[in-house]
Every structure is written in structure tokens, then in C-alpha cells.
Amino acid sequence: QKEVEQDPGPLSVPEGAIVSLNCTYSNSAFQYFMWYRQYSRKGPELLMYTYSSGNKEDGRFTAQVDKSSKYISLFIRDSQPSDSATYLCAMTEGGAQKLVFGQGTRLTINP
Amino acid sequence: DTAVSQTPKYLVTQMGNDKSIKCEQNLGHDTMYWYKQDSKKFLKIMFSYNNKELIINETVPNRFSPKSPDKAHLNLHINSLELGDSAVYFCASSVASGNTIYFGEGSWLTVV
């Protein structure tokens, strides 16, 4: 079993829909959780960063962490075609050197 | 100004050749990385350097040799390229005490 599981998709939704992306993990020591967005032919860019359980909101994006269930989510409201990308979750016990990535979910927002 | 820059972006080469990918960061970070992303988008760490010192060396063939002339640069040299080396290689950097890393744009390596 991988430490971090993420459905690779692809996921295709109409513009304006609410998108939910998820990851599960097995290591209960993970404390820092991130979402990266990767456009085609580009490097991953940090989108959201959260510590421990709870929600964090940034514009149309909400990151949610449920440590009891070992489950993290990224919600995108009012999705736009420009949100079309691969979204990778990442997490660590502490320290960027120990960052573990999910496989990434390929998302397409259709106009 | 690009924070983490790597060259070349695209590289097509024949089996058996030796090639290098260069990376530079201007973020003032003290830790740099090489990641490999395969066709299924899995990102796997290959190497990590902190202040020019090798910290992480995952199970990578000896044909891959990183070199860090200073803390702002981390180059990757690959000897005797094989078909299976075809992938995207990402350079990244972070502060040693941080939890997040910042990636370059990637170098697409195709071995034919």
C-alpha cells in the first residue's frame, strides 16, 4: 500500500461546478499537508498549505484535513477552464526532505 | 525573475550518451533537490543537497551523479543513458527548516 493514495482521474466537470479532490494516507505522523497544481509542461506550484486538522480557505480554494480519518481534500468553487491541471497532494511529518506526493489527479474544466 | 530555473527544458538524446541538466535557484534557499516524474505523474525524490552536502540519495543508479558547486546550484549528470531514463526531471529548493518545496519548470528527457 502506498503511503499516499490519490485517484489519478481523469476528472472532467463543467465550468462553474464545485470540484472535490481527495487523498488518503496511512502515516499518522503526517502533520503538514499541501496541494500543488501542475499545468501541462510546467513544474508543480504550491497552491495550498495547511497544518494539522481543519479547513483553510484561499479565494475559490478550500483545503480540508481530517487527521482522524487520514483524509485530505481540496475544494474548488466556481471552477474555471483555467483550473484545468493536475493536482497533487503532498504531506510530511516535518521537513521538506520527507515530503511524500500523491500520484496527482488530472482535472479538466469544460467551458 | 524565475525562482528555480533549469536547463535544458527539452533534451532528446541517444542511448549510451552522457548528458547534464543544470539548475539554479535565486530564492536564497539552502536545500536543493532533484525529482523524477514518470509517465504516470509520480514524483519521486532522487537527491537532496543541503549547503552543498548530499543529504538524501534514494535508490538511484550510479549513472546519475548530482553536483552542487554552491548552495544556489545543483546539476545532474547522467552517464550511459538508457531508454528507461526517459522522464521529466524537476529541480526544486526549500529552506532546511521548511515543509514546502518550490519546483523548477522541468527538463523533459527523451532517450531514443
mmCIF file with all atom_site columns, C-alpha atoms in Angstrom:
data_model
loop_
_atom_site.group_PDB
_atom_site.id
_atom_site.type_symbol
_atom_site.label_atom_id
_atom_site.label_alt_id
_atom_site.label_comp_id
_atom_site.label_asym_id
_atom_site.label_entity_id
_atom_site.label_seq_id
_atom_site.pdbx_PDB_ins_code
_atom_site.Cartn_x
_atom_site.Cartn_y
_atom_site.Cartn_z
_atom_site.occupancy
_atom_site.B_iso_or_equiv
_atom_site.pdbx_formal_charge
_atom_site.auth_seq_id
_atom_site.auth_comp_id
_atom_site.auth_asym_id
_atom_site.auth_atom_id
_atom_site.pdbx_PDB_model_num
ATOM 1   C CA . GLN A 1 1   ? 0.000   0.000  0.000   1.00 0.00 ? 1   GLN A CA 1
ATOM 2   C CA . LYS A 1 2   ? 1.327   3.417  -0.932  1.00 0.00 ? 2   LYS A CA 1
ATOM 3   C CA . GLU A 1 3   ? 1.766   5.968  1.847   1.00 0.00 ? 3   GLU A CA 1
ATOM 4   C CA . VAL A 1 4   ? -0.399  8.440  -0.041  1.00 0.00 ? 4   VAL A CA 1
ATOM 5   C CA . GLU A 1 5   ? -3.236  7.394  -2.318  1.00 0.00 ? 5   GLU A CA 1
ATOM 6   C CA . GLN A 1 6   ? -4.792  9.725  -4.873  1.00 0.00 ? 6   GLN A CA 1
ATOM 7   C CA . ASP A 1 7   ? -7.181  8.843  -7.660  1.00 0.00 ? 7   ASP A CA 1
ATOM 8   C CA . PRO A 1 8   ? -5.428  9.803  -10.914 1.00 0.00 ? 8   PRO A CA 1
ATOM 9   C CA . GLY A 1 9   ? -8.705  10.504 -12.691 1.00 0.00 ? 9   GLY A CA 1
ATOM 10  C CA . PRO A 1 10  ? -9.136  11.969 -15.214 1.00 0.00 ? 10  PRO A CA 1
ATOM 11  C CA . LEU A 1 11  ? -11.905 14.121 -13.794 1.00 0.00 ? 11  LEU A CA 1
ATOM 12  C CA . SER A 1 12  ? -13.955 16.263 -16.146 1.00 0.00 ? 12  SER A CA 1
ATOM 13  C CA . VAL A 1 13  ? -16.569 18.762 -14.921 1.00 0.00 ? 13  VAL A CA 1
ATOM 14  C CA . PRO A 1 14  ? -18.473 21.694 -16.448 1.00 0.00 ? 14  PRO A CA 1
ATOM 15  C CA . GLU A 1 15  ? -17.428 25.252 -15.789 1.00 0.00 ? 15  GLU A CA 1
ATOM 16  C CA . GLY A 1 16  ? -18.897 26.626 -12.582 1.00 0.00 ? 16  GLY A CA 1
ATOM 17  C CA . ALA A 1 17  ? -19.098 23.256 -10.838 1.00 0.00 ? 17  ALA A CA 1
ATOM 18  C CA . ILE A 1 18  ? -17.688 22.591 -7.391  1.00 0.00 ? 18  ILE A CA 1
ATOM 19  C CA . VAL A 1 19  ? -14.729 20.244 -7.625  1.00 0.00 ? 19  VAL A CA 1
ATOM 20  C CA . SER A 1 20  ? -13.633 17.926 -4.849  1.00 0.00 ? 20  SER A CA 1
ATOM 21  C CA . LEU A 1 21  ? -10.176 16.341 -4.962  1.00 0.00 ? 21  LEU A CA 1
ATOM 22  C CA . ASN A 1 22  ? -9.059  13.896 -2.302  1.00 0.00 ? 22  ASN A CA 1
ATOM 23  C CA . CYS A 1 23  ? -6.138  11.986 -0.877  1.00 0.00 ? 23  CYS A CA 1
ATOM 24  C CA . THR A 1 24  ? -5.894  9.333  1.782   1.00 0.00 ? 24  THR A CA 1
ATOM 25  C CA . TYR A 1 25  ? -2.767  8.439  3.664   1.00 0.00 ? 25  TYR A CA 1
ATOM 26  C CA . SER A 1 26  ? -1.549  5.763  6.022   1.00 0.00 ? 26  SER A CA 1
ATOM 27  C CA . ASN A 1 27  ? 1.140   7.510  8.088   1.00 0.00 ? 27  ASN A CA 1
ATOM 28  C CA . SER A 1 28  ? -0.486  9.055  11.154  1.00 0.00 ? 28  SER A CA 1
ATOM 29  C CA . ALA A 1 29  ? 2.679   11.094 11.775  1.00 0.00 ? 29  ALA A CA 1
ATOM 30  C CA . PHE A 1 30  ? 1.982   13.386 8.806   1.00 0.00 ? 30  PHE A CA 1
ATOM 31  C CA . GLN A 1 31  ? 1.304   16.900 10.088  1.00 0.00 ? 31  GLN A CA 1
ATOM 32  C CA . TYR A 1 32  ? 1.845   19.244 7.164   1.00 0.00 ? 32  TYR A CA 1
ATOM 33  C CA . PHE A 1 33  ? -0.337  18.979 4.099   1.00 0.00 ? 33  PHE A CA 1
ATOM 34  C CA . MET A 1 34  ? -0.047  20.658 0.744   1.00 0.00 ? 34  MET A CA 1
ATOM 35  C CA . TRP A 1 35  ? -1.728  20.835 -2.595  1.00 0.00 ? 35  TRP A CA 1
ATOM 36  C CA . TYR A 1 36  ? 0.276   21.531 -5.708  1.00 0.00 ? 36  TYR A CA 1
ATOM 37  C CA . ARG A 1 37  ? -1.122  22.456 -9.103  1.00 0.00 ? 37  ARG A CA 1
ATOM 38  C CA . GLN A 1 38  ? 0.744   21.360 -12.215 1.00 0.00 ? 38  GLN A CA 1
ATOM 39  C CA . TYR A 1 39  ? -0.157  22.736 -15.609 1.00 0.00 ? 39  TYR A CA 1
ATOM 40  C CA . SER A 1 40  ? 0.810   20.786 -18.700 1.00 0.00 ? 40  SER A CA 1
ATOM 41  C CA . ARG A 1 41  ? 4.525   21.047 -19.456 1.00 0.00 ? 41  ARG A CA 1
ATOM 42  C CA . LYS A 1 42  ? 5.154   23.024 -16.251 1.00 0.00 ? 42  LYS A CA 1
ATOM 43  C CA . GLY A 1 43  ? 6.507   22.345 -12.790 1.00 0.00 ? 43  GLY A CA 1
ATOM 44  C CA . PRO A 1 44  ? 4.227   21.842 -9.770  1.00 0.00 ? 44  PRO A CA 1
ATOM 45  C CA . GLU A 1 45  ? 3.376   25.084 -7.986  1.00 0.00 ? 45  GLU A CA 1
ATOM 46  C CA . LEU A 1 46  ? 2.319   25.297 -4.377  1.00 0.00 ? 46  LEU A CA 1
ATOM 47  C CA . LEU A 1 47  ? -1.392  26.068 -4.128  1.00 0.00 ? 47  LEU A CA 1
ATOM 48  C CA . MET A 1 48  ? -2.374  25.460 -0.502  1.00 0.00 ? 48  MET A CA 1
ATOM 49  C CA . TYR A 1 49  ? -0.525  24.649 2.701   1.00 0.00 ? 49  TYR A CA 1
ATOM 50  C CA . THR A 1 50  ? -2.186  23.520 5.928   1.00 0.00 ? 50  THR A CA 1
ATOM 51  C CA . TYR A 1 51  ? -1.008  22.297 9.275   1.00 0.00 ? 51  TYR A CA 1
ATOM 52  C CA . SER A 1 52  ? -2.892  19.641 11.238  1.00 0.00 ? 52  SER A CA 1
ATOM 53  C CA . SER A 1 53  ? -6.675  19.237 11.025  1.00 0.00 ? 53  SER A CA 1
ATOM 54  C CA . GLY A 1 54  ? -9.194  21.804 9.901   1.00 0.00 ? 54  GLY A CA 1
ATOM 55  C CA . ASN A 1 55  ? -10.051 23.985 6.953   1.00 0.00 ? 55  ASN A CA 1
ATOM 56  C CA . LYS A 1 56  ? -8.158  26.694 5.153   1.00 0.00 ? 56  LYS A CA 1
ATOM 57  C CA . GLU A 1 57  ? -9.705  28.937 2.552   1.00 0.00 ? 57  GLU A CA 1
ATOM 58  C CA . ASP A 1 58  ? -7.992  30.984 -0.142  1.00 0.00 ? 58  ASP A CA 1
ATOM 59  C CA . GLY A 1 59  ? -10.311 32.571 -2.654  1.00 0.00 ? 59  GLY A CA 1
ATOM 60  C CA . ARG A 1 60  ? -12.138 29.823 -4.544  1.00 0.00 ? 60  ARG A CA 1
ATOM 61  C CA . PHE A 1 61  ? -9.964  27.118 -2.968  1.00 0.00 ? 61  PHE A CA 1
ATOM 62  C CA . THR A 1 62  ? -10.557 25.344 0.341   1.00 0.00 ? 62  THR A CA 1
ATOM 63  C CA . ALA A 1 63  ? -8.213  22.765 1.790   1.00 0.00 ? 63  ALA A CA 1
ATOM 64  C CA . GLN A 1 64  ? -9.581  20.403 4.389   1.00 0.00 ? 64  GLN A CA 1
ATOM 65  C CA . VAL A 1 65  ? -7.671  17.995 6.606   1.00 0.00 ? 65  VAL A CA 1
ATOM 66  C CA . ASP A 1 66  ? -9.260  15.229 8.684   1.00 0.00 ? 66  ASP A CA 1
ATOM 67  C CA . LYS A 1 67  ? -6.431  13.568 10.573  1.00 0.00 ? 67  LYS A CA 1
ATOM 68  C CA . SER A 1 68  ? -8.734  11.154 12.356  1.00 0.00 ? 68  SER A CA 1
ATOM 69  C CA . SER A 1 69  ? -9.744  9.680  9.001   1.00 0.00 ? 69  SER A CA 1
ATOM 70  C CA . LYS A 1 70  ? -6.352  10.282 7.373   1.00 0.00 ? 70  LYS A CA 1
ATOM 71  C CA . TYR A 1 71  ? -8.089  12.115 4.584   1.00 0.00 ? 71  TYR A CA 1
ATOM 72  C CA . ILE A 1 72  ? -7.443  15.460 2.924   1.00 0.00 ? 72  ILE A CA 1
ATOM 73  C CA . SER A 1 73  ? -9.489  17.332 0.373   1.00 0.00 ? 73  SER A CA 1
ATOM 74  C CA . LEU A 1 74  ? -9.232  20.298 -1.934  1.00 0.00 ? 74  LEU A CA 1
ATOM 75  C CA . PHE A 1 75  ? -12.435 22.031 -2.979  1.00 0.00 ? 75  PHE A CA 1
ATOM 76  C CA . ILE A 1 76  ? -12.597 24.391 -5.923  1.00 0.00 ? 76  ILE A CA 1
ATOM 77  C CA . ARG A 1 77  ? -15.676 26.613 -6.126  1.00 0.00 ? 77  ARG A CA 1
ATOM 78  C CA . ASP A 1 78  ? -16.925 28.229 -9.317  1.00 0.00 ? 78  ASP A CA 1
ATOM 79  C CA . SER A 1 79  ? -14.422 26.216 -11.331 1.00 0.00 ? 79  SER A CA 1
ATOM 80  C CA . GLN A 1 80  ? -12.899 27.859 -14.390 1.00 0.00 ? 80  GLN A CA 1
ATOM 81  C CA . PRO A 1 81  ? -11.294 26.397 -17.524 1.00 0.00 ? 81  PRO A CA 1
ATOM 82  C CA . SER A 1 82  ? -8.017  27.885 -16.243 1.00 0.00 ? 82  SER A CA 1
ATOM 83  C CA . ASP A 1 83  ? -8.237  25.472 -13.295 1.00 0.00 ? 83  ASP A CA 1
ATOM 84  C CA . SER A 1 84  ? -7.630  22.588 -15.712 1.00 0.00 ? 84  SER A CA 1
ATOM 85  C CA . ALA A 1 85  ? -4.428  20.981 -14.466 1.00 0.00 ? 85  ALA A CA 1
ATOM 86  C CA . THR A 1 86  ? -3.087  18.058 -12.474 1.00 0.00 ? 86  THR A CA 1
ATOM 87  C CA . TYR A 1 87  ? -3.478  18.482 -8.724  1.00 0.00 ? 87  TYR A CA 1
ATOM 88  C CA . LEU A 1 88  ? -1.010  16.707 -6.465  1.00 0.00 ? 88  LEU A CA 1
ATOM 89  C CA . CYS A 1 89  ? -1.376  16.313 -2.735  1.00 0.00 ? 89  CYS A CA 1
ATOM 90  C CA . ALA A 1 90  ? 1.760   16.186 -0.638  1.00 0.00 ? 90  ALA A CA 1
ATOM 91  C CA . MET A 1 91  ? 2.462   15.713 3.032   1.00 0.00 ? 91  MET A CA 1
ATOM 92  C CA . THR A 1 92  ? 5.252   15.392 5.540   1.00 0.00 ? 92  THR A CA 1
ATOM 93  C CA . GLU A 1 93  ? 5.855   14.588 9.202   1.00 0.00 ? 93  GLU A CA 1
ATOM 94  C CA . GLY A 1 94  ? 8.069   17.612 9.247   1.00 0.00 ? 94  GLY A CA 1
ATOM 95  C CA . GLY A 1 95  ? 10.705  18.763 6.813   1.00 0.00 ? 95  GLY A CA 1
ATOM 96  C CA . ALA A 1 96  ? 10.547  19.270 3.088   1.00 0.00 ? 96  ALA A CA 1
ATOM 97  C CA . GLN A 1 97  ? 13.087  16.478 2.609   1.00 0.00 ? 97  GLN A CA 1
ATOM 98  C CA . LYS A 1 98  ? 10.478  13.967 3.732   1.00 0.00 ? 98  LYS A CA 1
ATOM 99  C CA . LEU A 1 99  ? 7.683   15.222 1.509   1.00 0.00 ? 99  LEU A CA 1
ATOM 100 C CA . VAL A 1 100 ? 5.552   12.408 0.064   1.00 0.00 ? 100 VAL A CA 1
ATOM 101 C CA . PHE A 1 101 ? 3.437   13.067 -3.011  1.00 0.00 ? 101 PHE A CA 1
ATOM 102 C CA . GLY A 1 102 ? 0.231   11.564 -4.275  1.00 0.00 ? 102 GLY A CA 1
ATOM 103 C CA . GLN A 1 103 ? 0.031   10.489 -7.895  1.00 0.00 ? 103 GLN A CA 1
ATOM 104 C CA . GLY A 1 104 ? -1.941  13.556 -8.907  1.00 0.00 ? 104 GLY A CA 1
ATOM 105 C CA . THR A 1 105 ? -5.475  13.922 -10.268 1.00 0.00 ? 105 THR A CA 1
ATOM 106 C CA . ARG A 1 106 ? -5.892  15.262 -13.779 1.00 0.00 ? 106 ARG A CA 1
ATOM 107 C CA . LEU A 1 107 ? -8.748  17.761 -13.835 1.00 0.00 ? 107 LEU A CA 1
ATOM 108 C CA . THR A 1 108 ? -10.440 19.286 -16.880 1.00 0.00 ? 108 THR A CA 1
ATOM 109 C CA . ILE A 1 109 ? -12.993 22.091 -16.596 1.00 0.00 ? 109 ILE A CA 1
ATOM 110 C CA . ASN A 1 110 ? -15.155 22.241 -19.710 1.00 0.00 ? 110 ASN A CA 1
ATOM 111 C CA . PRO A 1 111 ? -16.440 25.657 -20.877 1.00 0.00 ? 111 PRO A CA 1
ATOM 112 C CA . ASP B 2 1   ? 12.870  36.565 -12.271 1.00 0.00 ? 1   ASP B CA 1
ATOM 113 C CA . THR B 2 2   ? 12.452  32.804 -12.320 1.00 0.00 ? 2   THR B CA 1
ATOM 114 C CA . ALA B 2 3   ? 12.894  31.374 -8.814  1.00 0.00 ? 3   ALA B CA 1
ATOM 115 C CA . VAL B 2 4   ? 14.128  27.897 -9.768  1.00 0.00 ? 4   VAL B CA 1
ATOM 116 C CA . SER B 2 5   ? 15.441  27.635 -13.294 1.00 0.00 ? 5   SER B CA 1
ATOM 117 C CA . GLN B 2 6   ? 16.742  24.580 -15.056 1.00 0.00 ? 6   GLN B CA 1
ATOM 118 C CA . THR B 2 7   ? 18.216  23.957 -18.475 1.00 0.00 ? 7   THR B CA 1
ATOM 119 C CA . PRO B 2 8   ? 17.659  22.495 -20.931 1.00 0.00 ? 8   PRO B CA 1
ATOM 120 C CA . LYS B 2 9   ? 13.860  22.263 -20.941 1.00 0.00 ? 9   LYS B CA 1
ATOM 121 C CA . TYR B 2 10  ? 13.829  19.594 -23.637 1.00 0.00 ? 10  TYR B CA 1
ATOM 122 C CA . LEU B 2 11  ? 16.526  17.063 -24.374 1.00 0.00 ? 11  LEU B CA 1
ATOM 123 C CA . VAL B 2 12  ? 16.429  14.262 -26.929 1.00 0.00 ? 12  VAL B CA 1
ATOM 124 C CA . THR B 2 13  ? 19.461  12.018 -26.994 1.00 0.00 ? 13  THR B CA 1
ATOM 125 C CA . GLN B 2 14  ? 20.577  8.572  -27.999 1.00 0.00 ? 14  GLN B CA 1
ATOM 126 C CA . MET B 2 15  ? 21.115  5.608  -25.729 1.00 0.00 ? 15  MET B CA 1
ATOM 127 C CA . GLY B 2 16  ? 24.588  5.434  -24.307 1.00 0.00 ? 16  GLY B CA 1
ATOM 128 C CA . ASN B 2 17  ? 25.174  9.182  -24.361 1.00 0.00 ? 17  ASN B CA 1
ATOM 129 C CA . ASP B 2 18  ? 26.094  11.290 -21.335 1.00 0.00 ? 18  ASP B CA 1
ATOM 130 C CA . LYS B 2 19  ? 24.068  14.412 -20.576 1.00 0.00 ? 19  LYS B CA 1
ATOM 131 C CA . SER B 2 20  ? 23.750  17.081 -17.901 1.00 0.00 ? 20  SER B CA 1
ATOM 132 C CA . ILE B 2 21  ? 20.886  19.173 -16.589 1.00 0.00 ? 21  ILE B CA 1
ATOM 133 C CA . LYS B 2 22  ? 21.669  22.389 -14.782 1.00 0.00 ? 22  LYS B CA 1
ATOM 134 C CA . CYS B 2 23  ? 19.665  24.054 -12.033 1.00 0.00 ? 23  CYS B CA 1
ATOM 135 C CA . GLU B 2 24  ? 19.898  27.379 -10.263 1.00 0.00 ? 24  GLU B CA 1
ATOM 136 C CA . GLN B 2 25  ? 17.697  28.960 -7.605  1.00 0.00 ? 25  GLN B CA 1
ATOM 137 C CA . ASN B 2 26  ? 17.604  32.606 -6.556  1.00 0.00 ? 26  ASN B CA 1
ATOM 138 C CA . LEU B 2 27  ? 15.337  32.154 -3.540  1.00 0.00 ? 27  LEU B CA 1
ATOM 139 C CA . GLY B 2 28  ? 18.184  32.080 -1.051  1.00 0.00 ? 28  GLY B CA 1
ATOM 140 C CA . HIS B 2 29  ? 17.251  28.515 -0.065  1.00 0.00 ? 29  HIS B CA 1
ATOM 141 C CA . ASP B 2 30  ? 19.883  26.210 1.391   1.00 0.00 ? 30  ASP B CA 1
ATOM 142 C CA . THR B 2 31  ? 18.418  22.896 0.265   1.00 0.00 ? 31  THR B CA 1
ATOM 143 C CA . MET B 2 32  ? 18.026  21.693 -3.309  1.00 0.00 ? 32  MET B CA 1
ATOM 144 C CA . TYR B 2 33  ? 16.536  18.560 -4.813  1.00 0.00 ? 33  TYR B CA 1
ATOM 145 C CA . TRP B 2 34  ? 16.223  16.502 -7.930  1.00 0.00 ? 34  TRP B CA 1
ATOM 146 C CA . TYR B 2 35  ? 12.900  14.789 -8.513  1.00 0.00 ? 35  TYR B CA 1
ATOM 147 C CA . LYS B 2 36  ? 11.903  12.416 -11.290 1.00 0.00 ? 36  LYS B CA 1
ATOM 148 C CA . GLN B 2 37  ? 8.355   12.344 -12.638 1.00 0.00 ? 37  GLN B CA 1
ATOM 149 C CA . ASP B 2 38  ? 7.423   9.284  -14.634 1.00 0.00 ? 38  ASP B CA 1
ATOM 150 C CA . SER B 2 39  ? 4.740   8.881  -17.274 1.00 0.00 ? 39  SER B CA 1
ATOM 151 C CA . LYS B 2 40  ? 2.120   8.225  -14.596 1.00 0.00 ? 40  LYS B CA 1
ATOM 152 C CA . LYS B 2 41  ? 2.947   11.553 -12.942 1.00 0.00 ? 41  LYS B CA 1
ATOM 153 C CA . PHE B 2 42  ? 4.532   10.023 -9.854  1.00 0.00 ? 42  PHE B CA 1
ATOM 154 C CA . LEU B 2 43  ? 7.034   12.419 -8.329  1.00 0.00 ? 43  LEU B CA 1
ATOM 155 C CA . LYS B 2 44  ? 9.956   10.629 -6.716  1.00 0.00 ? 44  LYS B CA 1
ATOM 156 C CA . ILE B 2 45  ? 12.838  12.246 -4.926  1.00 0.00 ? 45  ILE B CA 1
ATOM 157 C CA . MET B 2 46  ? 16.259  11.316 -6.240  1.00 0.00 ? 46  MET B CA 1
ATOM 158 C CA . PHE B 2 47  ? 18.689  13.525 -4.355  1.00 0.00 ? 47  PHE B CA 1
ATOM 159 C CA . SER B 2 48  ? 18.727  16.283 -1.786  1.00 0.00 ? 48  SER B CA 1
ATOM 160 C CA . TYR B 2 49  ? 21.585  18.653 -1.016  1.00 0.00 ? 49  TYR B CA 1
ATOM 161 C CA . ASN B 2 50  ? 21.870  20.995 1.931   1.00 0.00 ? 50  ASN B CA 1
ATOM 162 C CA . ASN B 2 51  ? 24.548  23.665 1.666   1.00 0.00 ? 51  ASN B CA 1
ATOM 163 C CA . LYS B 2 52  ? 26.388  21.632 -0.984  1.00 0.00 ? 52  LYS B CA 1
ATOM 164 C CA . GLU B 2 53  ? 26.270  18.472 1.138   1.00 0.00 ? 53  GLU B CA 1
ATOM 165 C CA . LEU B 2 54  ? 24.425  15.353 -0.029  1.00 0.00 ? 54  LEU B CA 1
ATOM 166 C CA . ILE B 2 55  ? 21.593  14.609 2.395   1.00 0.00 ? 55  ILE B CA 1
ATOM 167 C CA . ILE B 2 56  ? 19.316  12.226 0.544   1.00 0.00 ? 56  ILE B CA 1
ATOM 168 C CA . ASN B 2 57  ? 20.354  9.701  -2.049  1.00 0.00 ? 57  ASN B CA 1
ATOM 169 C CA . GLU B 2 58  ? 17.436  7.469  -2.919  1.00 0.00 ? 58  GLU B CA 1
ATOM 170 C CA . THR B 2 59  ? 17.880  4.218  -4.775  1.00 0.00 ? 59  THR B CA 1
ATOM 171 C CA . VAL B 2 60  ? 19.135  5.707  -7.991  1.00 0.00 ? 60  VAL B CA 1
ATOM 172 C CA . PRO B 2 61  ? 21.574  4.038  -10.409 1.00 0.00 ? 61  PRO B CA 1
ATOM 173 C CA . ASN B 2 62  ? 25.179  5.142  -10.091 1.00 0.00 ? 62  ASN B CA 1
ATOM 174 C CA . ARG B 2 63  ? 24.909  6.532  -13.605 1.00 0.00 ? 63  ARG B CA 1
ATOM 175 C CA . PHE B 2 64  ? 23.169  9.527  -12.011 1.00 0.00 ? 64  PHE B CA 1
ATOM 176 C CA . SER B 2 65  ? 25.534  11.883 -10.267 1.00 0.00 ? 65  SER B CA 1
ATOM 177 C CA . PRO B 2 66  ? 24.487  15.202 -8.755  1.00 0.00 ? 66  PRO B CA 1
ATOM 178 C CA . LYS B 2 67  ? 26.945  18.012 -8.214  1.00 0.00 ? 67  LYS B CA 1
ATOM 179 C CA . SER B 2 68  ? 26.433  21.132 -6.151  1.00 0.00 ? 68  SER B CA 1
ATOM 180 C CA . PRO B 2 69  ? 29.131  23.765 -6.715  1.00 0.00 ? 69  PRO B CA 1
ATOM 181 C CA . ASP B 2 70  ? 27.376  26.130 -4.299  1.00 0.00 ? 70  ASP B CA 1
ATOM 182 C CA . LYS B 2 71  ? 24.089  26.248 -2.455  1.00 0.00 ? 71  LYS B CA 1
ATOM 183 C CA . ALA B 2 72  ? 22.346  28.026 -5.321  1.00 0.00 ? 72  ALA B CA 1
ATOM 184 C CA . HIS B 2 73  ? 23.232  25.429 -7.937  1.00 0.00 ? 73  HIS B CA 1
ATOM 185 C CA . LEU B 2 74  ? 22.580  21.725 -8.282  1.00 0.00 ? 74  LEU B CA 1
ATOM 186 C CA . ASN B 2 75  ? 23.408  19.938 -11.507 1.00 0.00 ? 75  ASN B CA 1
ATOM 187 C CA . LEU B 2 76  ? 22.525  16.419 -12.562 1.00 0.00 ? 76  LEU B CA 1
ATOM 188 C CA . HIS B 2 77  ? 24.838  14.396 -14.770 1.00 0.00 ? 77  HIS B CA 1
ATOM 189 C CA . ILE B 2 78  ? 23.648  11.150 -16.310 1.00 0.00 ? 78  ILE B CA 1
ATOM 190 C CA . ASN B 2 79  ? 26.050  8.655  -17.844 1.00 0.00 ? 79  ASN B CA 1
ATOM 191 C CA . SER B 2 80  ? 25.284  5.926  -20.363 1.00 0.00 ? 80  SER B CA 1
ATOM 192 C CA . LEU B 2 81  ? 21.666  6.938  -20.857 1.00 0.00 ? 81  LEU B CA 1
ATOM 193 C CA . GLU B 2 82  ? 19.083  4.176  -21.123 1.00 0.00 ? 82  GLU B CA 1
ATOM 194 C CA . LEU B 2 83  ? 15.582  4.143  -22.597 1.00 0.00 ? 83  LEU B CA 1
ATOM 195 C CA . GLY B 2 84  ? 14.122  3.888  -19.092 1.00 0.00 ? 84  GLY B CA 1
ATOM 196 C CA . ASP B 2 85  ? 15.697  7.198  -18.137 1.00 0.00 ? 85  ASP B CA 1
ATOM 197 C CA . SER B 2 86  ? 13.156  8.997  -20.295 1.00 0.00 ? 86  SER B CA 1
ATOM 198 C CA . ALA B 2 87  ? 11.145  11.134 -17.868 1.00 0.00 ? 87  ALA B CA 1
ATOM 199 C CA . VAL B 2 88  ? 10.719  14.650 -16.617 1.00 0.00 ? 88  VAL B CA 1
ATOM 200 C CA . TYR B 2 89  ? 13.358  15.770 -14.141 1.00 0.00 ? 89  TYR B CA 1
ATOM 201 C CA . PHE B 2 90  ? 12.480  18.554 -11.740 1.00 0.00 ? 90  PHE B CA 1
ATOM 202 C CA . CYS B 2 91  ? 14.862  20.616 -9.713  1.00 0.00 ? 91  CYS B CA 1
ATOM 203 C CA . ALA B 2 92  ? 13.448  22.085 -6.519  1.00 0.00 ? 92  ALA B CA 1
ATOM 204 C CA . SER B 2 93  ? 14.547  24.024 -3.475  1.00 0.00 ? 93  SER B CA 1
ATOM 205 C CA . SER B 2 94  ? 13.471  24.768 0.076   1.00 0.00 ? 94  SER B CA 1
ATOM 206 C CA . VAL B 2 95  ? 14.744  26.202 3.316   1.00 0.00 ? 95  VAL B CA 1
ATOM 207 C CA . ALA B 2 96  ? 16.191  23.477 5.501   1.00 0.00 ? 96  ALA B CA 1
ATOM 208 C CA . SER B 2 97  ? 13.632  24.034 8.259   1.00 0.00 ? 97  SER B CA 1
ATOM 209 C CA . GLY B 2 98  ? 10.670  24.382 5.907   1.00 0.00 ? 98  GLY B CA 1
ATOM 210 C CA . ASN B 2 99  ? 7.970   21.950 4.885   1.00 0.00 ? 99  ASN B CA 1
ATOM 211 C CA . THR B 2 100 ? 7.322   23.102 1.342   1.00 0.00 ? 100 THR B CA 1
ATOM 212 C CA . ILE B 2 101 ? 9.426   22.947 -1.771  1.00 0.00 ? 101 ILE B CA 1
ATOM 213 C CA . TYR B 2 102 ? 9.479   25.066 -4.898  1.00 0.00 ? 102 TYR B CA 1
ATOM 214 C CA . PHE B 2 103 ? 9.911   23.440 -8.258  1.00 0.00 ? 103 PHE B CA 1
ATOM 215 C CA . GLY B 2 104 ? 11.544  24.456 -11.477 1.00 0.00 ? 104 GLY B CA 1
ATOM 216 C CA . GLU B 2 105 ? 9.811   24.120 -14.827 1.00 0.00 ? 105 GLU B CA 1
ATOM 217 C CA . GLY B 2 106 ? 11.194  20.666 -15.520 1.00 0.00 ? 106 GLY B CA 1
ATOM 218 C CA . SER B 2 107 ? 13.521  19.099 -18.069 1.00 0.00 ? 107 SER B CA 1
ATOM 219 C CA . TRP B 2 108 ? 11.904  16.672 -20.484 1.00 0.00 ? 108 TRP B CA 1
ATOM 220 C CA . LEU B 2 109 ? 14.437  13.959 -21.273 1.00 0.00 ? 109 LEU B CA 1
ATOM 221 C CA . THR B 2 110 ? 13.771  11.543 -24.115 1.00 0.00 ? 110 THR B CA 1
ATOM 222 C CA . VAL B 2 111 ? 16.219  8.754  -24.785 1.00 0.00 ? 111 VAL B CA 1
ATOM 223 C CA . VAL B 2 112 ? 15.923  7.134  -28.209 1.00 0.00 ? 112 VAL B CA 1
#
